[in-house]
Structures are given as C-alpha cells and as structure tokens.
Amino acid sequence: MYKIVDKRQLNKDVDLMVVKAPFVSRKCEPGQFIILRADDNSERIPLTIADYDREEDTVTIIYQVVGYSTQVLRTKEIGESVKDFVGPLGQPSELKKHKRVLGIAGGVGAAPLYPQIKKLHEMGVEVDVIIGGRSDEYIILEDEFKKICHNIYFATNDGSKGKKGFVTDVLNDLLDNGEQYEEVIAIGPLIMMKAVVSITKPLNIPTAVSLNPVMIDGTGMCGGCRVTVGDETKFACVDGPDFDGLLVDFDECMRRQNMYRDQEDHVCRVGLEGGQKNA
Amino acid sequence: MPNMSSEKVKMPEQDPIKRGKNFDEVALGYTLEQAIEEAKRCLQCKTKPCVSGCPVNVPIPEFIKLVEEGKIEEAYKTITKENALPAICGRVCPQESQCEGLCVRAKKGEAVGVGRLERFVADYYMENVKTENEEIEQLDIKVAVVGAGPAGLTCAGELAKKGYKVTVFEALHELGGVLMYGIPEFRLPKALVAKEVQTIIDMGVEINKNVVVGRSITVDELLEEGYKAVFVGSGAGLPKFLGLEGENLNGVYSANEFLTRVNLMKAYDFPSNPTPVKIGKKVAVVGGGNVAMDAARTALRLGAEDVYIVYRRSEEELPARLEEVHHAKEEGIDLKLLNNPTKIIGNDEGWVTGLECIKMELGEPDDSGRRRPKAVEGSEFVLSVDTVVIAIGQSPNPLIRQTTTGLNVEDWGGIIVEEETMETSKDYVYAGGDVVTGAATVILAMGAGKQAAEAIHKKLLELQV
Ligand SMILES: Cc1cc2nc3c(=O)[nH]c(=O)nc-3n(C[C@H](O)[C@H](O)[C@H](O)COP(=O)(O)OP(=O)(O)OC[C@H]3O[C@@H](n4cnc5c(N)ncnc54)[C@H](O)[C@@H]3O)c2cc1C
Ligand SMILES: Cc1cc2nc3c(=O)[nH]c(=O)nc-3n(C[C@H](O)[C@H](O)[C@H](O)COP(=O)(O)OP(=O)(O)OC[C@H]3O[C@@H](n4cnc5c(N)ncnc54)[C@H](O)[C@@H]3O)c2cc1C
Ligand code: SF4
Ligand code: FES
C-alpha cells in the first residue's frame, strides 16, 4: 500500500496528490510515469510524475477526474493509501541544452510539462511557456511555472485569462513576431498536439510530444499502447511516452484512444456504486 | 485388483454448450473413488518410463500407489518434494508429450491419467488437510528473484527451504505470471493459483509487488544492495505481431492484451469491474498454440458468435495441448487450418471488418521437422470478422537485458545460460524459464527455477567456506 501524504484540489476537475513510493521516487526522471490502482477493484491507470522528492520518498501526481478510476482516486484522502503504484515507467525525456525552448501545455498537460521545464531551467535553458485551458479556473501550476520560465502566456476558450482562443493562436502570434525556438515541447490533448505540430512541422521546428494511449501493464507486455511514429510501430509505455511530434500518426492515436469510449460512458453512468458493489 | 480398462476413468466436465457461456472450470476433477479407480490402472513399472518424461522428476508410480491406498496426504508430500505447484501442473502440463506420452499403458489404449491424479491429490490436500510449516534453519544470506511466474516462484521456494532470505520482485500487482494474467479462469482458477502461490510465500519468502526490475531498481543495484545472487525469471512477455497492414486498427489485440484485460483485470465481469474489453460477434484468432486456444475460448465466453482459429499448418502440427484442442472443438471453435493471414481490413472509422487470408499447403519438412507450409497462389479470401487476436508467440521483454551490465543474450533476446546451472555470463546472476527458452511450458520454467536454486546454493556455500 502506498500512503497519501498530501492532497489538494487544484480546480473543479483536477487534484494533486503526493504519495509515498520509495522505489519510484529514488529513480524517476522528468518524462516518466507511474501506473496506479486506487483499490482492489480499480483499473490500472497511467499518470505522469509531476514532481518528486528523493529525500521524503514521495512522488507527486496531478490528475483530471474524467471517468471511473479517477473518480475513485478522488475519494482517497490524506492518510489513506492507494493499492498499487508502480514505476518509474517509460523513457526519461531527452532534454537538450538548447538556448531557447517553448513549452506548450493544454489543460492537465501542464502537469507532465512542469518537470521537464523545471529540469531545462536547471540546465540553464531559457524557456517560454504557453498554458491553455477552458477558462481561468482550469489553468494549473501558474505560480510554479512563473518561477522557472522566462515568459508565460495564457490562452483560454472564453478569454477569462490571456488570449481568447487556443494555445496555437498564441504560438502563431509568437512566431509571427519573429520569436525563435530551437525546440517546442507540447503536452496536452491529442487534438492540441496535432494542431501544434501542424504549425511547427512546415517550419521544421523540432517538436516533442507526450502520447497517452490506453495502457494496461506499462512494461511492454500487452502491446495495447502501440502508436505509429514514422513508419514504425512503437509501444508508448517503453519506447515513449515522448516522441518526435513531427512523425506521429495522430489520427491513429485518436482513433485508438476512443476504442472503449462507449463502454466507459457506460461505467460512468453506472457510477461508483456499480463498480464498488463487489469491492 | 488392477484396473485393466484401456480407457482412463472419465473426468467429469461441464457440458460444452453451457460452459461456452461461463468462466467456471471446464474439467471438474475426480472424486476420491474415481481417483483410486484410476490409480489402479498404474502397473508400477520398475523402470518408471513416465518419470523420465517429467521435467521435474515427480516420483509418479510412488504417488499413484499412495493414491490407490487412499493415503492422499502422503501422496501430496511425495509430489511436492519435487513439484511445488501440483494443482497447477496437473491442469496445464502437456502430459501427452511428457509423462503420459511414455506411459506403458499408452501402448494399448490410454495412458494412466497422471495429470488428473496429480490434480486430484493437490485439490484434495488443499481442501482437506491443514498445512503446518516445518521449522527451517535460517541462513543470513539474501537472494533476489525477479518475476513471480512459475520459474521465479519455484526458485524462491527452493531457496527458502534451504534457509535463504529470499525477496521476489514482481512488476505486476498479482503473483503467478502467466498463470494469473494469461491462462483463463475456466482452465486454471485464479483462487487456486493464489492458494498454491501462498504455500510458497508461507515458506518465508518476502514479496515486493509493483517493482519493475530495470526501472524501479536494476539487477546491478540489487547486487550492490547486498543480494548475494539474483535469479531472473521474467518470462517472455513481449507480444509478437505479424507486421501486417491494418494491424493497428481498432479491434486488433495481441493475445496478451486480450487475456490480460479479461484475466488480470477481470474484464469478463465488466462493468462490475471497470476494465472493459471489446469483443465483436465474429472473432479470428491467429495462431495454434495454447495461447490461441485460450484467446478463442475466452472470446466465445464473452459472447462472440463465430470464433475462428487461423493457423497456417494442419491439425497435426497444432502446438496446443491435445485436451485444449479437443475442448475448443467441442465448444464450437471453428479451426481454419492451412490458412495464413495476409492483411487486416478496416472501415472508414478505423475498425476491423475482415481478415484476408491465403490458403496454404504443406511441403517438405523444415528444420523443425514439421512440413513447411507454402502459400497457394491466388487463393486469397476474406474472413468477415470484427475482432482479430494475434497469438503467434512472445519473446523476452528487453528491459532487463538493456539495463544489466555484462549479460549475454541471444539475438532474439533470450538470456544465455550454462545449461547445468542456469548461470548467466554475469557473476552471481542466474536465469531460467521463458526468458531463457522463449515461450515454453510451466513445468520447464519450474524445472529451471529448481535447477538454478540448486546451483545458487552450491555457489554460495562455496563462498562461505
Ligand atoms: C503515459 C500517460 C501519462 C498520463 N498522465 C496523466 C496525467 O499526468 N494527468 C492526467 O490527468 N491524466 C494523465 N493520463 C491520462 C489518464 O491515464 C487517464 O485520464 C485515465 O486513465 C482515465 O481513467 P478513468 O477511469 O478516470 O477514465 P475512463 O472513463 O476510463 O476513460 C476516459 C478516457 O481516458 C483514457 N484512458 C482510460 N483508461 C486509460 C488507460 N489505462 N491508459 C491511458 N488512457 C486511458 C481514454 O482516452 C478514455 O477515453 C496519462 C496517460 C498516459 C498514457
Ligand atoms: C495464454 C497462455 C496459455 C498457456 N498455456 C500453457 C499450458 O497450458 N501449459 C503450459 O505448460 N504452459 C502454458 N503456457 C506457457 C507458460 O505459461 C509459460 O511457459 C510459463 O508461465 C513461463 O514461466 P516463467 O516463470 O518463465 O514466466 P512468466 O509466467 O511469464 O512470469 C514472469 C513474471 O515476471 C514478471 N516480470 C517480467 N519482467 C519483469 C521485470 N522487469 N521486473 C519484475 N518482474 C518482471 C512478469 O510480470 C511475470 O509475472 C501458456 C502461456 C500463455 C501466455
Ligand atoms: S509408465 Fe504408466 S503404468 Fe508405468 S509406472 Fe508410469 S504411470 Fe504407471
Ligand atoms: S501498456 Fe502494455 S505494452 Fe504498453
């Protein structure tokens, strides 16, 4: 069992949780993730390691409540435990000592982006960041990012913070203004990453993305997380989750991610009671 | 009075129509009377041909004699001196090509039901006899075992019996390896695996679940942390794909994903359990081994109406256990033999709609001694299906070989070991089971675990003097 030592709600949909997990905290690097099972009858769900503390043996995760398993996770309080917590999984991000990098985050994508930007900052790289969300309320980690990035821009659907529109609108503005970046790191919904790449690809700006296909084991055993990158099939859990965005087949990813859409809707309707009746 | 019947005492089984709709065990097991009756068929051969076919040398005639005398507890102890997982082996070993294949009675009629008797003894013991643990003299020596499949668990149990402080590191949240996530409930009940695994833990083995060796900690670090030896039993979990067009369409599964969803994550109980599995009306499973049979029969139980096995050779070459092929056919699985898939076809939304296959014929024998299948030109046809499960084999996961210094491996990824000792090219590191042989059998993995335990013991004793 893995004890929850801290927990906070960041907004209506997103929580931050700090979990005691020595095997993970001792080794993890930015870009890696964990898989957890909230309790005995839960799914295995992957979540990026948003932060870690090697001295305290803790790992921070930030999750958006979208369906059954994240709802169960939300019911867990400080002092309680999650049943299983395995990691670190995946390849650490390949962070290069560029002069200038642009980070782009959509929604809860700010969580996985944060450790990468933090590391780049420690490496002496100058980083600008664009954070997008539905509205002001959904922008997370603003203070944390402000401490480590050079410029921070916002985009919200309703214009309640920063530019009214999408992160790609801000990106276009920056590029139009002649800003130069050696690399873009984009993390968020697939549709957002696809839109970012549609801008950076013609300009040949290297763009790293973090893919989140449906996973089970996270160790390369099931093959369910396969994605097409260039002409190759890769397993996101062991070869990724970061990939060269210019080569990713986003349409296939989106299609595969929705494979269980109708069944998941069903569980959500059944709700927590349905799932826990044989807990 | 010996029982000279040419046939085995019949094993009670669930009706094929009924069982195609549930996940309860297919074969129900002997009663005490039936077991004694079957035991009487054994001739107690002095030469014990059956034993030479058993990879872990279970004293077969001895335990059968004890069954005949109704001494089931003694029979259990006789088996478990050599085999720590008899309830599992009695159910899943390919007896027809091991002990029973060499049984004298098989020359005229059916072999003695060694597997069925082994299963009976284990089940009866677990149900009726209270176990007590013997005191073991503890040595202050730590050994690490990677992977809690049959190889790792056997090695751990054997070392614990000798007094070592054994710690098992397992990547998943359950113990048992393929026994838990691969082989379905209707063939190997999970509660039984858990019970049999518990007997090993009760010997004093420490368990660390949710630890992926190579990620959470490396083999090198285990040695640095004071483990005097490491046994790697991480299995062959990496699924092979065919490299066919359309393989990433929605509705195409590796057998591992399909079976893991159903077994480990209990998708058959969806939505009471939250992990879903998508199963269509018409399912094609590609492959001919136990894995393919299991996937096909699982699909049937999840409600598929037509289930095909697509296999490129003929029935004679099917690598699956005889009993599973027999059960699959009884349940109505359609064997499309001498067919090879060439393409997976999908619709505009990216879902599978068909599997294109080409007919095959058998030519001259190849290196494996089996007749080589050849495509019949122009014989392509499309099997209309909405789910495809690829079950053409697994290879070892690269994680450990990539993160361990000085470990020699084959080009296909198997760890290279000394045959006698299971010692790898790296000092104090041993390996066995599917990670060495490629996908094989439970009993061979157990045999390897046992051999490695002996060798580790010998090596560490040498160190002490
Ligand atoms: C490497 C990786 C890192 C991730 N990091 C984060 C993170 O830091 N914060 C965060 O909020 N989310 C993250 N996710 C997504 C997160 O795993 C899903 O939101 C979560 O699994 C949803 O579970 P659910 O039962 O609540 O929702 P469900 O109702 O089951 O599903 C909602 C949607 O979530 C996705 N999903 C469901 N199960 C899985 C699964 N096992 N693996 C991947 N996706 C799944 C599917 O697209 C599905 O349509 C990450 C995913 C991956 C693969
Ligand atoms: C569907 C199916 C049906 C089968 N049917 C039969 C049958 O009827 N009869 C038969 O004899 N054989 C059968 N087999 C084959 C048999 O199950 C295997 O040969 C046997 O399980 C191999 O044992 P193992 O201990 O080497 O590996 P596994 O059983 O694969 O166990 C390996 C364990 O190591 C863990 N692991 C892997 N990597 C790591 C890591 N880096 N760190 C920590 N842990 C790790 C895995 O999670 C797993 O628990 C079947 C296999 C399958 C898939
Ligand atoms: S070969 Fe058959 S008959 Fe002879 S001892 Fe073994 S099981 Fe009995
Ligand atoms: S999650 Fe199973 S192979 Fe990647």
XYZ file of N, CA, C and O in Angstrom, chain B residues 374-431:
232
model
N 3.298 -23.762 -47.473
C 3.539 -22.911 -48.646
C 2.222 -22.296 -49.074
O 1.190 -22.970 -49.065
N 2.264 -21.035 -49.492
C 1.027 -20.380 -49.918
C 0.563 -20.917 -51.268
O 1.376 -21.210 -52.139
N -0.747 -21.094 -51.401
C -1.321 -21.465 -52.691
C -1.641 -20.167 -53.425
O -2.509 -19.408 -52.991
N -0.912 -19.922 -54.474
C -1.029 -18.627 -55.145
C -2.449 -18.323 -55.601
O -3.141 -19.202 -56.112
N -2.853 -17.099 -55.395
C -4.160 -16.667 -55.883
C -5.344 -17.168 -55.076
O -6.488 -17.007 -55.487
N -5.070 -17.769 -53.902
C -6.181 -18.346 -53.134
C -6.673 -17.432 -52.020
O -7.317 -17.881 -51.077
N -6.358 -16.155 -52.087
C -6.775 -15.228 -51.036
C -8.296 -15.185 -50.898
O -9.018 -15.273 -51.894
N -8.728 -15.021 -49.664
C -10.157 -14.823 -49.402
C -10.281 -13.999 -48.132
O -9.322 -13.883 -47.369
N -11.437 -13.403 -47.908
C -11.609 -12.550 -46.732
C -12.573 -13.188 -45.752
O -13.684 -13.578 -46.118
N -12.088 -13.326 -44.529
C -12.926 -13.818 -43.445
C -13.572 -12.577 -42.838
O -12.870 -11.672 -42.397
N -14.876 -12.533 -42.821
C -15.523 -11.342 -42.281
C -15.543 -11.427 -40.750
O -16.173 -12.308 -40.177
N -14.795 -10.532 -40.099
C -14.700 -10.542 -38.624
C -14.653 -9.106 -38.110
O -14.327 -8.189 -38.862
N -14.998 -8.901 -36.854
C -14.860 -7.559 -36.276
C -13.839 -7.499 -35.148
O -13.623 -6.441 -34.565
N -13.237 -8.636 -34.835
C -12.152 -8.641 -33.849
C -11.075 -9.598 -34.342
O -11.399 -10.670 -34.857
N -9.824 -9.188 -34.189
C -8.714 -10.078 -34.536
C -7.783 -10.146 -33.333
O -7.430 -9.112 -32.753
N -7.427 -11.355 -32.929
C -6.477 -11.509 -31.830
C -5.231 -12.186 -32.386
O -5.324 -13.257 -32.994
N -4.100 -11.543 -32.198
C -2.840 -12.096 -32.705
C -2.186 -12.913 -31.589
O -1.828 -12.370 -30.545
N -2.045 -14.205 -31.830
C -1.472 -15.101 -30.807
C -0.378 -15.939 -31.432
O -0.469 -17.161 -31.490
N 0.655 -15.266 -31.935
C 1.699 -16.002 -32.650
C 2.988 -16.082 -31.861
O 4.032 -16.399 -32.398
N 2.919 -15.794 -30.548
C 4.098 -16.002 -29.718
C 4.609 -14.747 -29.058
O 4.203 -13.644 -29.389
N 5.470 -14.961 -28.080
C 6.048 -13.856 -27.332
C 7.556 -14.054 -27.237
O 8.038 -15.165 -27.303
N 8.250 -12.939 -27.055
C 9.690 -13.044 -26.805
C 10.004 -12.292 -25.515
O 9.147 -11.590 -24.985
N 11.227 -12.462 -24.979
C 11.530 -11.814 -23.698
C 11.494 -10.288 -23.794
O 11.904 -9.713 -24.795
N 11.005 -9.687 -22.756
C 10.993 -8.229 -22.640
C 12.444 -7.715 -22.572
O 13.261 -8.275 -21.845
N 12.765 -6.669 -23.333
C 14.160 -6.207 -23.398
C 14.657 -5.464 -22.156
O 15.858 -5.243 -21.999
N 13.740 -5.092 -21.265
C 14.099 -4.187 -20.169
C 15.314 -4.652 -19.359
O 16.233 -3.866 -19.104
N 15.338 -5.921 -18.984
C 16.419 -6.375 -18.104
C 17.742 -6.463 -18.851
O 18.784 -6.025 -18.365
N 17.695 -6.979 -20.095
C 18.980 -7.070 -20.800
C 19.540 -5.687 -21.128
O 20.734 -5.477 -21.174
N 18.641 -4.711 -21.292
C 19.106 -3.360 -21.603
C 19.714 -2.659 -20.399
O 20.473 -1.706 -20.539
N 19.356 -3.096 -19.191
C 19.776 -2.345 -18.012
C 20.734 -3.121 -17.113
O 21.056 -2.683 -16.026
N 21.164 -4.304 -17.569
C 22.084 -5.097 -16.767
C 23.417 -5.174 -17.478
O 23.460 -5.564 -18.647
N 24.490 -4.826 -16.784
C 25.796 -4.867 -17.444
C 26.294 -6.310 -17.529
O 26.056 -7.118 -16.632
N 26.958 -6.625 -18.625
C 27.653 -7.908 -18.736
C 26.764 -9.130 -18.883
O 27.166 -10.245 -18.555
N 25.540 -8.931 -19.381
C 24.638 -10.066 -19.543
C 24.588 -10.451 -21.019
O 24.189 -9.656 -21.860
N 25.008 -11.680 -21.345
C 24.979 -12.099 -22.750
C 23.609 -12.636 -23.131
O 23.015 -13.415 -22.400
N 23.142 -12.210 -24.306
C 21.824 -12.667 -24.766
C 21.888 -13.127 -26.214
O 22.786 -12.756 -26.970
N 20.917 -13.958 -26.598
C 20.769 -14.384 -27.998
C 20.265 -13.192 -28.817
O 19.712 -12.251 -28.258
N 20.379 -13.287 -30.141
C 19.893 -12.147 -30.939
C 18.378 -11.987 -30.826
O 17.846 -10.912 -30.989
N 17.654 -13.076 -30.515
C 16.206 -12.913 -30.364
C 15.838 -12.461 -28.956
O 14.661 -12.295 -28.639
N 16.858 -12.259 -28.098
C 16.577 -11.652 -26.801
C 16.661 -12.573 -25.606
O 16.655 -12.111 -24.471
N 16.728 -13.882 -25.830
C 16.798 -14.825 -24.708
C 18.115 -14.685 -23.964
O 19.160 -14.479 -24.579
N 18.075 -14.808 -22.637
C 19.306 -14.728 -21.856
C 20.065 -16.045 -21.999
O 19.477 -17.128 -21.913
N 21.373 -15.951 -22.238
C 22.190 -17.151 -22.410
C 22.662 -17.660 -21.052
O 23.172 -16.889 -20.238
N 22.455 -18.971 -20.801
C 22.878 -19.552 -19.518
C 23.653 -20.850 -19.739
O 23.560 -21.468 -20.795
N 24.409 -21.245 -18.701
C 25.026 -22.571 -18.667
C 23.908 -23.571 -18.453
O 23.110 -23.406 -17.521
N 23.845 -24.613 -19.268
C 22.696 -25.499 -19.198
C 22.506 -26.161 -17.840
O 21.386 -26.327 -17.370
N 23.616 -26.541 -17.203
C 23.519 -27.279 -15.947
C 23.077 -26.391 -14.790
O 22.303 -26.792 -13.939
N 23.629 -25.169 -14.773
C 23.489 -24.345 -13.571
C 22.579 -23.144 -13.746
O 22.238 -22.487 -12.780
N 22.209 -22.834 -14.968
C 21.392 -21.658 -15.229
C 22.148 -20.357 -14.925
O 21.544 -19.311 -14.750
N 23.488 -20.455 -14.820
C 24.274 -19.264 -14.539
C 24.446 -18.456 -15.833
O 24.720 -19.015 -16.889
N 24.278 -17.147 -15.743
C 24.442 -16.297 -16.920
C 25.900 -15.895 -17.053
O 26.753 -16.301 -16.259
N 26.182 -15.058 -18.027
C 27.561 -14.584 -18.221
C 27.967 -13.626 -17.105
O 29.120 -13.251 -16.989
N 27.026 -13.202 -16.291
C 27.326 -12.261 -15.219
C 27.420 -13.021 -13.899
O 26.542 -13.830 -13.580
N 28.460 -12.759 -13.143
C 28.666 -13.471 -11.883
C 27.475 -13.322 -10.949
O 26.962 -12.220 -10.781
N 27.078 -14.405 -10.356
C 26.003 -14.431 -9.360
C 24.631 -14.086 -9.920
O 23.695 -13.838 -9.176
N 24.524 -14.031 -11.235
C 23.203 -13.811 -11.830
C 22.798 -15.065 -12.604
O 23.564 -15.572 -13.426
N 21.608 -15.566 -12.300
C 21.077 -16.784 -12.902
C 19.785 -16.441 -13.612
O 19.154 -15.431 -13.312
N 19.397 -17.279 -14.554
C 18.138 -17.013 -15.252
C 17.514 -18.329 -15.668
O 18.210 -19.335 -15.844
